[in-house]
Amino acid sequence: MINVAGEDCVGIGTDFTQGYGREFFEWITHDKGYARQLAEFGDIVNPQGVRTIGELPNLTAAMARAGWPEARIRKVMGENWMGLLARVWGE
């Protein structure tokens, strides 16, 4: 995504669904939670090393090992989202 949109436009989403079972995913894939099925996700498995919220620092460490500058890591890990929210909601 950075190659396409640039590092100022990319941010990690932290919408983990850790701890939710199959019933939850059945609910969110149906219109209004109960009507027609909108999507079929299949098994939800996050990549190894970031399967839980507690493992998210592994992603930061991997970016650093790949030689990313600290400023880029900070943008992707949250500063870009904070900038967007400041622009939308006002500072």
PDB file of N, CA and C in Angstrom, residues 16-69:
ATOM      1  N   PHE A  16      -9.116  -5.730  15.933  1.00  0.00           N
ATOM      2  CA  PHE A  16      -8.999  -7.153  16.256  1.00  0.00           C
ATOM      3  C   PHE A  16     -10.335  -7.712  16.718  1.00  0.00           C
ATOM      4  N   THR A  17     -10.583  -8.944  16.361  1.00  0.00           N
ATOM      5  CA  THR A  17     -11.788  -9.644  16.807  1.00  0.00           C
ATOM      6  C   THR A  17     -11.395 -10.794  17.727  1.00  0.00           C
ATOM      7  N   GLN A  18     -10.284 -10.601  18.411  1.00  0.00           N
ATOM      8  CA  GLN A  18      -9.758 -11.613  19.322  1.00  0.00           C
ATOM      9  C   GLN A  18     -10.810 -11.996  20.365  1.00  0.00           C
ATOM     10  N   GLY A  19     -10.998 -13.287  20.541  1.00  0.00           N
ATOM     11  CA  GLY A  19     -11.908 -13.776  21.561  1.00  0.00           C
ATOM     12  C   GLY A  19     -13.341 -13.989  21.086  1.00  0.00           C
ATOM     13  N   TYR A  20     -13.649 -13.568  19.867  1.00  0.00           N
ATOM     14  CA  TYR A  20     -14.995 -13.757  19.342  1.00  0.00           C
ATOM     15  C   TYR A  20     -15.081 -15.096  18.620  1.00  0.00           C
ATOM     16  N   GLY A  21     -16.161 -15.803  18.837  1.00  0.00           N
ATOM     17  CA  GLY A  21     -16.355 -17.111  18.222  1.00  0.00           C
ATOM     18  C   GLY A  21     -17.112 -17.040  16.914  1.00  0.00           C
ATOM     19  N   ARG A  22     -17.418 -18.187  16.392  1.00  0.00           N
ATOM     20  CA  ARG A  22     -18.103 -18.324  15.104  1.00  0.00           C
ATOM     21  C   ARG A  22     -19.448 -17.595  15.103  1.00  0.00           C
ATOM     22  N   GLU A  23     -20.157 -17.616  16.218  1.00  0.00           N
ATOM     23  CA  GLU A  23     -21.463 -16.947  16.305  1.00  0.00           C
ATOM     24  C   GLU A  23     -21.351 -15.455  15.988  1.00  0.00           C
ATOM     25  N   PHE A  24     -20.319 -14.808  16.473  1.00  0.00           N
ATOM     26  CA  PHE A  24     -20.106 -13.387  16.208  1.00  0.00           C
ATOM     27  C   PHE A  24     -19.948 -13.139  14.705  1.00  0.00           C
ATOM     28  N   PHE A  25     -19.111 -13.967  14.046  1.00  0.00           N
ATOM     29  CA  PHE A  25     -18.879 -13.777  12.616  1.00  0.00           C
ATOM     30  C   PHE A  25     -20.124 -14.092  11.798  1.00  0.00           C
ATOM     31  N   GLU A  26     -20.922 -15.023  12.247  1.00  0.00           N
ATOM     32  CA  GLU A  26     -22.201 -15.281  11.583  1.00  0.00           C
ATOM     33  C   GLU A  26     -23.090 -14.044  11.679  1.00  0.00           C
ATOM     34  N   TRP A  27     -23.103 -13.407  12.850  1.00  0.00           N
ATOM     35  CA  TRP A  27     -23.931 -12.220  13.059  1.00  0.00           C
ATOM     36  C   TRP A  27     -23.475 -11.056  12.183  1.00  0.00           C
ATOM     37  N   ILE A  28     -22.155 -10.772  12.155  1.00  0.00           N
ATOM     38  CA  ILE A  28     -21.697  -9.597  11.404  1.00  0.00           C
ATOM     39  C   ILE A  28     -21.754  -9.785   9.897  1.00  0.00           C
ATOM     40  N   THR A  29     -21.897 -11.013   9.425  1.00  0.00           N
ATOM     41  CA  THR A  29     -21.974 -11.224   7.978  1.00  0.00           C
ATOM     42  C   THR A  29     -23.404 -11.251   7.466  1.00  0.00           C
ATOM     43  N   HIS A  30     -24.360 -10.967   8.335  1.00  0.00           N
ATOM     44  CA  HIS A  30     -25.758 -10.934   7.909  1.00  0.00           C
ATOM     45  C   HIS A  30     -26.318  -9.518   8.015  1.00  0.00           C
ATOM     46  N   ASP A  31     -27.145  -9.156   7.060  1.00  0.00           N
ATOM     47  CA  ASP A  31     -27.807  -7.860   7.044  1.00  0.00           C
ATOM     48  C   ASP A  31     -28.573  -7.665   8.349  1.00  0.00           C
ATOM     49  N   LYS A  32     -28.268  -6.597   9.047  1.00  0.00           N
ATOM     50  CA  LYS A  32     -28.892  -6.265  10.329  1.00  0.00           C
ATOM     51  C   LYS A  32     -28.657  -7.349  11.379  1.00  0.00           C
ATOM     52  N   GLY A  33     -27.678  -8.208  11.146  1.00  0.00           N
ATOM     53  CA  GLY A  33     -27.336  -9.245  12.104  1.00  0.00           C
ATOM     54  C   GLY A  33     -28.148 -10.522  12.008  1.00  0.00           C
ATOM     55  N   TYR A  34     -29.263 -10.494  11.222  1.00  0.00           N
ATOM     56  CA  TYR A  34     -30.120 -11.683  11.194  1.00  0.00           C
ATOM     57  C   TYR A  34     -30.696 -11.994   9.810  1.00  0.00           C
ATOM     58  N   ALA A  35     -30.699 -11.032   8.913  1.00  0.00           N
ATOM     59  CA  ALA A  35     -31.371 -11.233   7.621  1.00  0.00           C
ATOM     60  C   ALA A  35     -30.431 -11.948   6.639  1.00  0.00           C
ATOM     61  N   ARG A  36     -30.490 -11.571   5.381  1.00  0.00           N
ATOM     62  CA  ARG A  36     -29.714 -12.293   4.355  1.00  0.00           C
ATOM     63  C   ARG A  36     -28.216 -12.200   4.622  1.00  0.00           C
ATOM     64  N   GLN A  37     -27.508 -13.242   4.220  1.00  0.00           N
ATOM     65  CA  GLN A  37     -26.061 -13.259   4.403  1.00  0.00           C
ATOM     66  C   GLN A  37     -25.407 -12.360   3.368  1.00  0.00           C
ATOM     67  N   LEU A  38     -24.532 -11.479   3.825  1.00  0.00           N
ATOM     68  CA  LEU A  38     -23.856 -10.526   2.948  1.00  0.00           C
ATOM     69  C   LEU A  38     -22.491 -11.014   2.495  1.00  0.00           C
ATOM     70  N   ALA A  39     -21.828 -11.811   3.320  1.00  0.00           N
ATOM     71  CA  ALA A  39     -20.483 -12.285   2.994  1.00  0.00           C
ATOM     72  C   ALA A  39     -20.210 -13.587   3.728  1.00  0.00           C
ATOM     73  N   GLU A  40     -19.277 -14.341   3.205  1.00  0.00           N
ATOM     74  CA  GLU A  40     -18.811 -15.553   3.874  1.00  0.00           C
ATOM     75  C   GLU A  40     -17.314 -15.385   4.095  1.00  0.00           C
ATOM     76  N   PHE A  41     -16.917 -15.205   5.348  1.00  0.00           N
ATOM     77  CA  PHE A  41     -15.511 -14.975   5.664  1.00  0.00           C
ATOM     78  C   PHE A  41     -14.693 -16.250   5.659  1.00  0.00           C
ATOM     79  N   GLY A  42     -15.278 -17.356   6.000  1.00  0.00           N
ATOM     80  CA  GLY A  42     -14.480 -18.561   6.219  1.00  0.00           C
ATOM     81  C   GLY A  42     -13.783 -18.449   7.564  1.00  0.00           C
ATOM     82  N   ASP A  43     -12.726 -19.196   7.737  1.00  0.00           N
ATOM     83  CA  ASP A  43     -11.986 -19.127   8.999  1.00  0.00           C
ATOM     84  C   ASP A  43     -11.203 -17.826   9.068  1.00  0.00           C
ATOM     85  N   ILE A  44     -11.279 -17.156  10.207  1.00  0.00           N
ATOM     86  CA  ILE A  44     -10.565 -15.909  10.433  1.00  0.00           C
ATOM     87  C   ILE A  44      -9.295 -16.236  11.216  1.00  0.00           C
ATOM     88  N   VAL A  45      -8.158 -16.108  10.557  1.00  0.00           N
ATOM     89  CA  VAL A  45      -6.876 -16.392  11.200  1.00  0.00           C
ATOM     90  C   VAL A  45      -5.914 -15.276  10.838  1.00  0.00           C
ATOM     91  N   ASN A  46      -5.502 -14.515  11.833  1.00  0.00           N
ATOM     92  CA  ASN A  46      -4.522 -13.457  11.598  1.00  0.00           C
ATOM     93  C   ASN A  46      -3.155 -14.088  11.350  1.00  0.00           C
ATOM     94  N   PRO A  47      -2.258 -13.367  10.696  1.00  0.00           N
ATOM     95  CA  PRO A  47      -0.926 -13.914  10.414  1.00  0.00           C
ATOM     96  C   PRO A  47      -0.181 -14.284  11.700  1.00  0.00           C
ATOM     97  N   GLN A  48       0.624 -15.322  11.604  1.00  0.00           N
ATOM     98  CA  GLN A  48       1.419 -15.755  12.753  1.00  0.00           C
ATOM     99  C   GLN A  48       2.279 -14.585  13.226  1.00  0.00           C
ATOM    100  N   GLY A  49       2.323 -14.409  14.528  1.00  0.00           N
ATOM    101  CA  GLY A  49       3.105 -13.323  15.119  1.00  0.00           C
ATOM    102  C   GLY A  49       2.283 -12.104  15.459  1.00  0.00           C
ATOM    103  N   VAL A  50       1.090 -11.973  14.852  1.00  0.00           N
ATOM    104  CA  VAL A  50       0.167 -10.872  15.178  1.00  0.00           C
ATOM    105  C   VAL A  50      -1.249 -11.410  15.309  1.00  0.00           C
ATOM    106  N   ARG A  51      -1.375 -12.561  15.938  1.00  0.00           N
ATOM    107  CA  ARG A  51      -2.696 -13.188  16.100  1.00  0.00           C
ATOM    108  C   ARG A  51      -3.474 -12.627  17.276  1.00  0.00           C
ATOM    109  N   THR A  52      -2.791 -11.939  18.182  1.00  0.00           N
ATOM    110  CA  THR A  52      -3.469 -11.338  19.327  1.00  0.00           C
ATOM    111  C   THR A  52      -3.043  -9.877  19.445  1.00  0.00           C
ATOM    112  N   ILE A  53      -3.812  -9.110  20.179  1.00  0.00           N
ATOM    113  CA  ILE A  53      -3.478  -7.705  20.397  1.00  0.00           C
ATOM    114  C   ILE A  53      -2.115  -7.588  21.064  1.00  0.00           C
ATOM    115  N   GLY A  54      -1.817  -8.504  21.967  1.00  0.00           N
ATOM    116  CA  GLY A  54      -0.542  -8.474  22.676  1.00  0.00           C
ATOM    117  C   GLY A  54       0.665  -8.690  21.779  1.00  0.00           C
ATOM    118  N   GLU A  55       0.448  -9.262  20.602  1.00  0.00           N
ATOM    119  CA  GLU A  55       1.550  -9.502  19.674  1.00  0.00           C
ATOM    120  C   GLU A  55       1.767  -8.363  18.685  1.00  0.00           C
ATOM    121  N   LEU A  56       0.962  -7.317  18.742  1.00  0.00           N
ATOM    122  CA  LEU A  56       1.096  -6.216  17.792  1.00  0.00           C
ATOM    123  C   LEU A  56       2.492  -5.590  17.798  1.00  0.00           C
ATOM    124  N   PRO A  57       3.190  -5.511  18.943  1.00  0.00           N
ATOM    125  CA  PRO A  57       4.565  -4.990  18.903  1.00  0.00           C
ATOM    126  C   PRO A  57       5.493  -5.794  17.980  1.00  0.00           C
ATOM    127  N   ASN A  58       5.155  -7.045  17.685  1.00  0.00           N
ATOM    128  CA  ASN A  58       5.961  -7.815  16.737  1.00  0.00           C
ATOM    129  C   ASN A  58       5.972  -7.168  15.363  1.00  0.00           C
ATOM    130  N   LEU A  59       4.873  -6.531  14.994  1.00  0.00           N
ATOM    131  CA  LEU A  59       4.791  -5.859  13.698  1.00  0.00           C
ATOM    132  C   LEU A  59       5.755  -4.668  13.663  1.00  0.00           C
ATOM    133  N   THR A  60       5.773  -3.896  14.733  1.00  0.00           N
ATOM    134  CA  THR A  60       6.697  -2.763  14.827  1.00  0.00           C
ATOM    135  C   THR A  60       8.138  -3.250  14.732  1.00  0.00           C
ATOM    136  N   ALA A  61       8.450  -4.320  15.442  1.00  0.00           N
ATOM    137  CA  ALA A  61       9.809  -4.871  15.418  1.00  0.00           C
ATOM    138  C   ALA A  61      10.183  -5.353  14.020  1.00  0.00           C
ATOM    139  N   ALA A  62       9.228  -5.958  13.314  1.00  0.00           N
ATOM    140  CA  ALA A  62       9.500  -6.438  11.954  1.00  0.00           C
ATOM    141  C   ALA A  62       9.784  -5.270  11.009  1.00  0.00           C
ATOM    142  N   MET A  63       9.060  -4.167  11.160  1.00  0.00           N
ATOM    143  CA  MET A  63       9.313  -2.996  10.326  1.00  0.00           C
ATOM    144  C   MET A  63      10.706  -2.443  10.592  1.00  0.00           C
ATOM    145  N   ALA A  64      11.103  -2.400  11.859  1.00  0.00           N
ATOM    146  CA  ALA A  64      12.436  -1.919  12.209  1.00  0.00           C
ATOM    147  C   ALA A  64      13.512  -2.839  11.642  1.00  0.00           C
ATOM    148  N   ARG A  65      13.311  -4.152  11.749  1.00  0.00           N
ATOM    149  CA  ARG A  65      14.281  -5.110  11.187  1.00  0.00           C
ATOM    150  C   ARG A  65      14.394  -4.961   9.673  1.00  0.00           C
ATOM    151  N   ALA A  66      13.298  -4.572   9.025  1.00  0.00           N
ATOM    152  CA  ALA A  66      13.304  -4.381   7.568  1.00  0.00           C
ATOM    153  C   ALA A  66      13.976  -3.069   7.169  1.00  0.00           C
ATOM    154  N   GLY A  67      14.392  -2.286   8.156  1.00  0.00           N
ATOM    155  CA  GLY A  67      15.103  -1.048   7.870  1.00  0.00           C
ATOM    156  C   GLY A  67      14.235   0.170   7.681  1.00  0.00           C
ATOM    157  N   TRP A  68      12.964   0.065   8.085  1.00  0.00           N
ATOM    158  CA  TRP A  68      12.089   1.227   7.957  1.00  0.00           C
ATOM    159  C   TRP A  68      12.571   2.323   8.905  1.00  0.00           C
ATOM    160  N   PRO A  69      12.572   3.580   8.468  1.00  0.00           N
ATOM    161  CA  PRO A  69      12.906   4.681   9.380  1.00  0.00           C
ATOM    162  C   PRO A  69      11.845   4.801  10.476  1.00  0.00           C
TER     163      PRO A  69
END
